Amino acid sequence: MTGDGNAPLPYRPGVGVVLIDRTGRIFAGLRRDGDGRAWQMPQGGIDAGEKPRAAALRELREETGITEDKVELVARMHDWVSYDLPPELLGRVWGGRYRGQRQRWFLFRFLGSDSDIDIATAHPEFAAWRWMTADELLAAIVPFKRPVYDRVVAAFRAHLA
């Protein structure tokens, strides 16, 4: 699908957050708009003029209620990772303006307690959440995002449970 009939749609600039607890398990949220099986890590778009790290911290706060003082940056991927939307989502997601996302991923260690996590945010994205091992998360991710999650987990594997 193309935006003007000739040129391919661009990728939406975005970020992703691998949030780990003290044992290296990963925060995973169950998407509200899915079929009840779509687990993912916090992620979202980069606003105009926003730096990727600031966008990652904003998305983390918007989706989980976790503030910057409750995390520490452990690592980040230097490469951008892209994924394409499946055909049934093209034209429906992000107003039909993008073919997928091009993301920069960050690994943060959670310094707070589970009571600091609040997914009942102003615009909730998750219906539930839990800590998962990397392998559990990879088994639970929607298929079209699996290649991205494989790369992200491989990049941060030394820090994961």
PDB file of C-alpha atoms in Angstrom:
ATOM      1  CA  MET A   1       0.000   0.000   0.000  1.00  0.00           C
ATOM      2  CA  THR A   2       1.263   3.464  -0.787  1.00  0.00           C
ATOM      3  CA  GLY A   3       0.362   6.928   0.389  1.00  0.00           C
ATOM      4  CA  ASP A   4       0.090   8.556  -3.041  1.00  0.00           C
ATOM      5  CA  GLY A   5      -0.326   5.510  -5.223  1.00  0.00           C
ATOM      6  CA  ASN A   6       3.334   5.491  -6.310  1.00  0.00           C
ATOM      7  CA  ALA A   7       5.694   5.897  -3.358  1.00  0.00           C
ATOM      8  CA  PRO A   8       5.764   3.336  -0.540  1.00  0.00           C
ATOM      9  CA  LEU A   9       4.507   4.472   2.835  1.00  0.00           C
ATOM     10  CA  PRO A  10       7.227   5.533   5.287  1.00  0.00           C
ATOM     11  CA  TYR A  11       8.008   3.957   8.623  1.00  0.00           C
ATOM     12  CA  ARG A  12       6.734   5.682  11.751  1.00  0.00           C
ATOM     13  CA  PRO A  13       9.668   6.726  13.970  1.00  0.00           C
ATOM     14  CA  GLY A  14       9.342   5.006  17.322  1.00  0.00           C
ATOM     15  CA  VAL A  15      10.976   3.663  20.440  1.00  0.00           C
ATOM     16  CA  GLY A  16      10.716   0.523  22.487  1.00  0.00           C
ATOM     17  CA  VAL A  17      11.466  -0.150  26.141  1.00  0.00           C
ATOM     18  CA  VAL A  18      12.797  -3.365  27.620  1.00  0.00           C
ATOM     19  CA  LEU A  19      12.077  -2.861  31.319  1.00  0.00           C
ATOM     20  CA  ILE A  20      13.690  -5.471  33.539  1.00  0.00           C
ATOM     21  CA  ASP A  21      13.232  -6.188  37.206  1.00  0.00           C
ATOM     22  CA  ARG A  22      16.116  -6.963  39.553  1.00  0.00           C
ATOM     23  CA  THR A  23      16.223 -10.593  38.372  1.00  0.00           C
ATOM     24  CA  GLY A  24      16.249  -9.741  34.656  1.00  0.00           C
ATOM     25  CA  ARG A  25      12.624 -10.585  33.920  1.00  0.00           C
ATOM     26  CA  ILE A  26      10.925  -8.340  31.358  1.00  0.00           C
ATOM     27  CA  PHE A  27       7.798  -6.230  31.839  1.00  0.00           C
ATOM     28  CA  ALA A  28       5.108  -7.349  29.374  1.00  0.00           C
ATOM     29  CA  GLY A  29       1.687  -5.802  28.886  1.00  0.00           C
ATOM     30  CA  LEU A  30      -1.360  -7.481  27.388  1.00  0.00           C
ATOM     31  CA  ARG A  31      -2.727  -5.147  24.710  1.00  0.00           C
ATOM     32  CA  ARG A  32      -6.290  -3.953  25.286  1.00  0.00           C
ATOM     33  CA  ASP A  33      -7.036  -3.761  21.570  1.00  0.00           C
ATOM     34  CA  GLY A  34      -5.889  -7.290  20.769  1.00  0.00           C
ATOM     35  CA  ASP A  35      -7.494 -10.677  20.894  1.00  0.00           C
ATOM     36  CA  GLY A  36      -6.419 -11.316  24.479  1.00  0.00           C
ATOM     37  CA  ARG A  37      -3.139 -12.920  23.476  1.00  0.00           C
ATOM     38  CA  ALA A  38      -1.065  -9.945  22.296  1.00  0.00           C
ATOM     39  CA  TRP A  39       1.677  -9.297  24.858  1.00  0.00           C
ATOM     40  CA  GLN A  40       4.301  -6.667  24.200  1.00  0.00           C
ATOM     41  CA  MET A  41       6.803  -4.330  25.797  1.00  0.00           C
ATOM     42  CA  PRO A  42       6.109  -0.587  26.104  1.00  0.00           C
ATOM     43  CA  GLN A  43       6.650   1.162  22.794  1.00  0.00           C
ATOM     44  CA  GLY A  44       5.363   4.058  20.759  1.00  0.00           C
ATOM     45  CA  GLY A  45       6.059   6.974  18.495  1.00  0.00           C
ATOM     46  CA  ILE A  46       8.596   9.747  18.739  1.00  0.00           C
ATOM     47  CA  ASP A  47       6.981  13.199  18.807  1.00  0.00           C
ATOM     48  CA  ALA A  48       8.285  15.981  16.543  1.00  0.00           C
ATOM     49  CA  GLY A  49      11.489  17.418  18.011  1.00  0.00           C
ATOM     50  CA  GLU A  50      11.713  14.697  20.684  1.00  0.00           C
ATOM     51  CA  LYS A  51      14.906  12.718  21.270  1.00  0.00           C
ATOM     52  CA  PRO A  52      14.550   8.904  21.310  1.00  0.00           C
ATOM     53  CA  ARG A  53      15.538   8.471  24.986  1.00  0.00           C
ATOM     54  CA  ALA A  54      13.039  11.138  26.059  1.00  0.00           C
ATOM     55  CA  ALA A  55      10.377   9.417  23.945  1.00  0.00           C
ATOM     56  CA  ALA A  56      11.180   6.065  25.581  1.00  0.00           C
ATOM     57  CA  LEU A  57      10.797   7.531  29.068  1.00  0.00           C
ATOM     58  CA  ARG A  58       7.556   9.297  28.057  1.00  0.00           C
ATOM     59  CA  GLU A  59       6.089   6.118  26.560  1.00  0.00           C
ATOM     60  CA  LEU A  60       7.080   4.161  29.664  1.00  0.00           C
ATOM     61  CA  ARG A  61       5.305   6.700  31.884  1.00  0.00           C
ATOM     62  CA  GLU A  62       2.227   6.911  29.635  1.00  0.00           C
ATOM     63  CA  GLU A  63       1.797   3.142  29.397  1.00  0.00           C
ATOM     64  CA  THR A  64       2.884   1.968  32.859  1.00  0.00           C
ATOM     65  CA  GLY A  65       2.825   4.989  35.177  1.00  0.00           C
ATOM     66  CA  ILE A  66       6.542   4.432  35.870  1.00  0.00           C
ATOM     67  CA  THR A  67       8.450   7.690  36.212  1.00  0.00           C
ATOM     68  CA  GLU A  68      12.051   8.379  35.242  1.00  0.00           C
ATOM     69  CA  ASP A  69      13.246   8.325  38.864  1.00  0.00           C
ATOM     70  CA  LYS A  70      12.187   4.649  39.111  1.00  0.00           C
ATOM     71  CA  VAL A  71      14.463   3.422  36.304  1.00  0.00           C
ATOM     72  CA  GLU A  72      18.102   3.441  35.286  1.00  0.00           C
ATOM     73  CA  LEU A  73      19.395   3.173  31.735  1.00  0.00           C
ATOM     74  CA  VAL A  74      21.366  -0.041  31.276  1.00  0.00           C
ATOM     75  CA  ALA A  75      21.874  -0.131  27.505  1.00  0.00           C
ATOM     76  CA  ARG A  76      20.457   0.945  24.170  1.00  0.00           C
ATOM     77  CA  MET A  77      20.547  -0.466  20.671  1.00  0.00           C
ATOM     78  CA  HIS A  78      22.531   1.702  18.304  1.00  0.00           C
ATOM     79  CA  ASP A  79      20.744   0.346  15.240  1.00  0.00           C
ATOM     80  CA  TRP A  80      17.179   1.135  14.313  1.00  0.00           C
ATOM     81  CA  VAL A  81      14.932  -1.918  13.977  1.00  0.00           C
ATOM     82  CA  SER A  82      11.945  -1.911  11.620  1.00  0.00           C
ATOM     83  CA  TYR A  83       8.817  -3.962  11.202  1.00  0.00           C
ATOM     84  CA  ASP A  84       6.024  -3.904   8.639  1.00  0.00           C
ATOM     85  CA  LEU A  85       2.373  -4.056   9.570  1.00  0.00           C
ATOM     86  CA  PRO A  86       0.523  -7.106   8.280  1.00  0.00           C
ATOM     87  CA  PRO A  87      -1.781  -6.370   5.311  1.00  0.00           C
ATOM     88  CA  GLU A  88      -4.940  -6.477   7.449  1.00  0.00           C
ATOM     89  CA  LEU A  89      -3.632  -3.590   9.602  1.00  0.00           C
ATOM     90  CA  LEU A  90      -2.345  -1.369   6.784  1.00  0.00           C
ATOM     91  CA  GLY A  91      -4.660   1.574   6.366  1.00  0.00           C
ATOM     92  CA  ARG A  92      -6.197   1.029   9.832  1.00  0.00           C
ATOM     93  CA  VAL A  93      -3.307   1.833  12.165  1.00  0.00           C
ATOM     94  CA  TRP A  94      -1.877   5.352  12.548  1.00  0.00           C
ATOM     95  CA  GLY A  95      -4.395   6.793  10.133  1.00  0.00           C
ATOM     96  CA  GLY A  96      -3.011   4.716   7.270  1.00  0.00           C
ATOM     97  CA  ARG A  97       0.065   6.963   6.997  1.00  0.00           C
ATOM     98  CA  TYR A  98       2.743   4.355   7.801  1.00  0.00           C
ATOM     99  CA  ARG A  99       3.769   0.886   6.665  1.00  0.00           C
ATOM    100  CA  GLY A 100       5.196  -0.025  10.078  1.00  0.00           C
ATOM    101  CA  GLN A 101       7.628   1.325  12.628  1.00  0.00           C
ATOM    102  CA  ARG A 102      11.345   2.049  12.710  1.00  0.00           C
ATOM    103  CA  GLN A 103      12.344   1.838  16.359  1.00  0.00           C
ATOM    104  CA  ARG A 104      15.242   2.580  18.686  1.00  0.00           C
ATOM    105  CA  TRP A 105      15.199   0.260  21.709  1.00  0.00           C
ATOM    106  CA  PHE A 106      16.335   0.999  25.277  1.00  0.00           C
ATOM    107  CA  LEU A 107      16.956  -1.307  28.231  1.00  0.00           C
ATOM    108  CA  PHE A 108      16.012   0.123  31.627  1.00  0.00           C
ATOM    109  CA  ARG A 109      16.278  -1.533  35.040  1.00  0.00           C
ATOM    110  CA  PHE A 110      13.222  -0.972  37.233  1.00  0.00           C
ATOM    111  CA  LEU A 111      14.232   0.393  40.639  1.00  0.00           C
ATOM    112  CA  GLY A 112      10.762   0.638  42.135  1.00  0.00           C
ATOM    113  CA  SER A 113       8.298  -1.898  43.439  1.00  0.00           C
ATOM    114  CA  ASP A 114       5.387  -3.519  41.645  1.00  0.00           C
ATOM    115  CA  SER A 115       3.040  -1.098  43.415  1.00  0.00           C
ATOM    116  CA  ASP A 116       4.652   1.722  41.361  1.00  0.00           C
ATOM    117  CA  ILE A 117       3.260   0.172  38.172  1.00  0.00           C
ATOM    118  CA  ASP A 118      -0.135   1.528  37.144  1.00  0.00           C
ATOM    119  CA  ILE A 119      -1.483   0.503  33.747  1.00  0.00           C
ATOM    120  CA  ALA A 120      -4.786   2.328  34.407  1.00  0.00           C
ATOM    121  CA  THR A 121      -3.368   5.448  32.761  1.00  0.00           C
ATOM    122  CA  ALA A 122      -5.181   8.320  31.022  1.00  0.00           C
ATOM    123  CA  HIS A 123      -5.144   6.347  27.744  1.00  0.00           C
ATOM    124  CA  PRO A 124      -4.636   2.731  28.801  1.00  0.00           C
ATOM    125  CA  GLU A 125      -2.945   0.401  26.341  1.00  0.00           C
ATOM    126  CA  PHE A 126      -2.667  -2.679  28.533  1.00  0.00           C
ATOM    127  CA  ALA A 127      -5.402  -4.779  30.134  1.00  0.00           C
ATOM    128  CA  ALA A 128      -2.922  -6.694  32.313  1.00  0.00           C
ATOM    129  CA  TRP A 129       0.791  -6.947  32.898  1.00  0.00           C
ATOM    130  CA  ARG A 130       3.360  -9.366  34.285  1.00  0.00           C
ATOM    131  CA  TRP A 131       7.076 -10.070  34.469  1.00  0.00           C
ATOM    132  CA  MET A 132       8.244 -12.643  31.896  1.00  0.00           C
ATOM    133  CA  THR A 133      11.481 -14.326  30.963  1.00  0.00           C
ATOM    134  CA  ALA A 134      12.776 -13.482  27.502  1.00  0.00           C
ATOM    135  CA  ASP A 135      11.694 -16.882  26.197  1.00  0.00           C
ATOM    136  CA  GLU A 136       8.167 -16.480  27.614  1.00  0.00           C
ATOM    137  CA  LEU A 137       7.864 -13.068  25.977  1.00  0.00           C
ATOM    138  CA  LEU A 138       9.106 -14.312  22.620  1.00  0.00           C
ATOM    139  CA  ALA A 139       6.491 -17.075  22.717  1.00  0.00           C
ATOM    140  CA  ALA A 140       3.721 -14.552  23.497  1.00  0.00           C
ATOM    141  CA  ILE A 141       4.460 -11.759  21.003  1.00  0.00           C
ATOM    142  CA  VAL A 142       2.286 -11.202  17.925  1.00  0.00           C
ATOM    143  CA  PRO A 143       3.922 -12.896  14.928  1.00  0.00           C
ATOM    144  CA  PHE A 144       4.595  -9.761  12.874  1.00  0.00           C
ATOM    145  CA  LYS A 145       6.691  -8.250  15.698  1.00  0.00           C
ATOM    146  CA  ARG A 146       8.613 -11.448  16.435  1.00  0.00           C
ATOM    147  CA  PRO A 147      11.671 -10.619  14.256  1.00  0.00           C
ATOM    148  CA  VAL A 148      12.065  -7.280  16.068  1.00  0.00           C
ATOM    149  CA  TYR A 149      11.738  -8.901  19.485  1.00  0.00           C
ATOM    150  CA  ASP A 150      14.251 -11.597  18.470  1.00  0.00           C
ATOM    151  CA  ARG A 151      16.798  -8.877  17.612  1.00  0.00           C
ATOM    152  CA  VAL A 152      16.080  -6.858  20.756  1.00  0.00           C
ATOM    153  CA  VAL A 153      16.358  -9.875  23.047  1.00  0.00           C
ATOM    154  CA  ALA A 154      19.597 -10.943  21.345  1.00  0.00           C
ATOM    155  CA  ALA A 155      21.050  -7.448  21.782  1.00  0.00           C
ATOM    156  CA  PHE A 156      20.239  -7.334  25.505  1.00  0.00           C
ATOM    157  CA  ARG A 157      20.486 -11.071  26.326  1.00  0.00           C
ATOM    158  CA  ALA A 158      23.361 -10.634  28.804  1.00  0.00           C
ATOM    159  CA  HIS A 159      21.060  -8.607  31.067  1.00  0.00           C
ATOM    160  CA  LEU A 160      17.976 -10.835  30.836  1.00  0.00           C
ATOM    161  CA  ALA A 161      16.747 -13.731  32.955  1.00  0.00           C
TER     162      ALA A 161
END
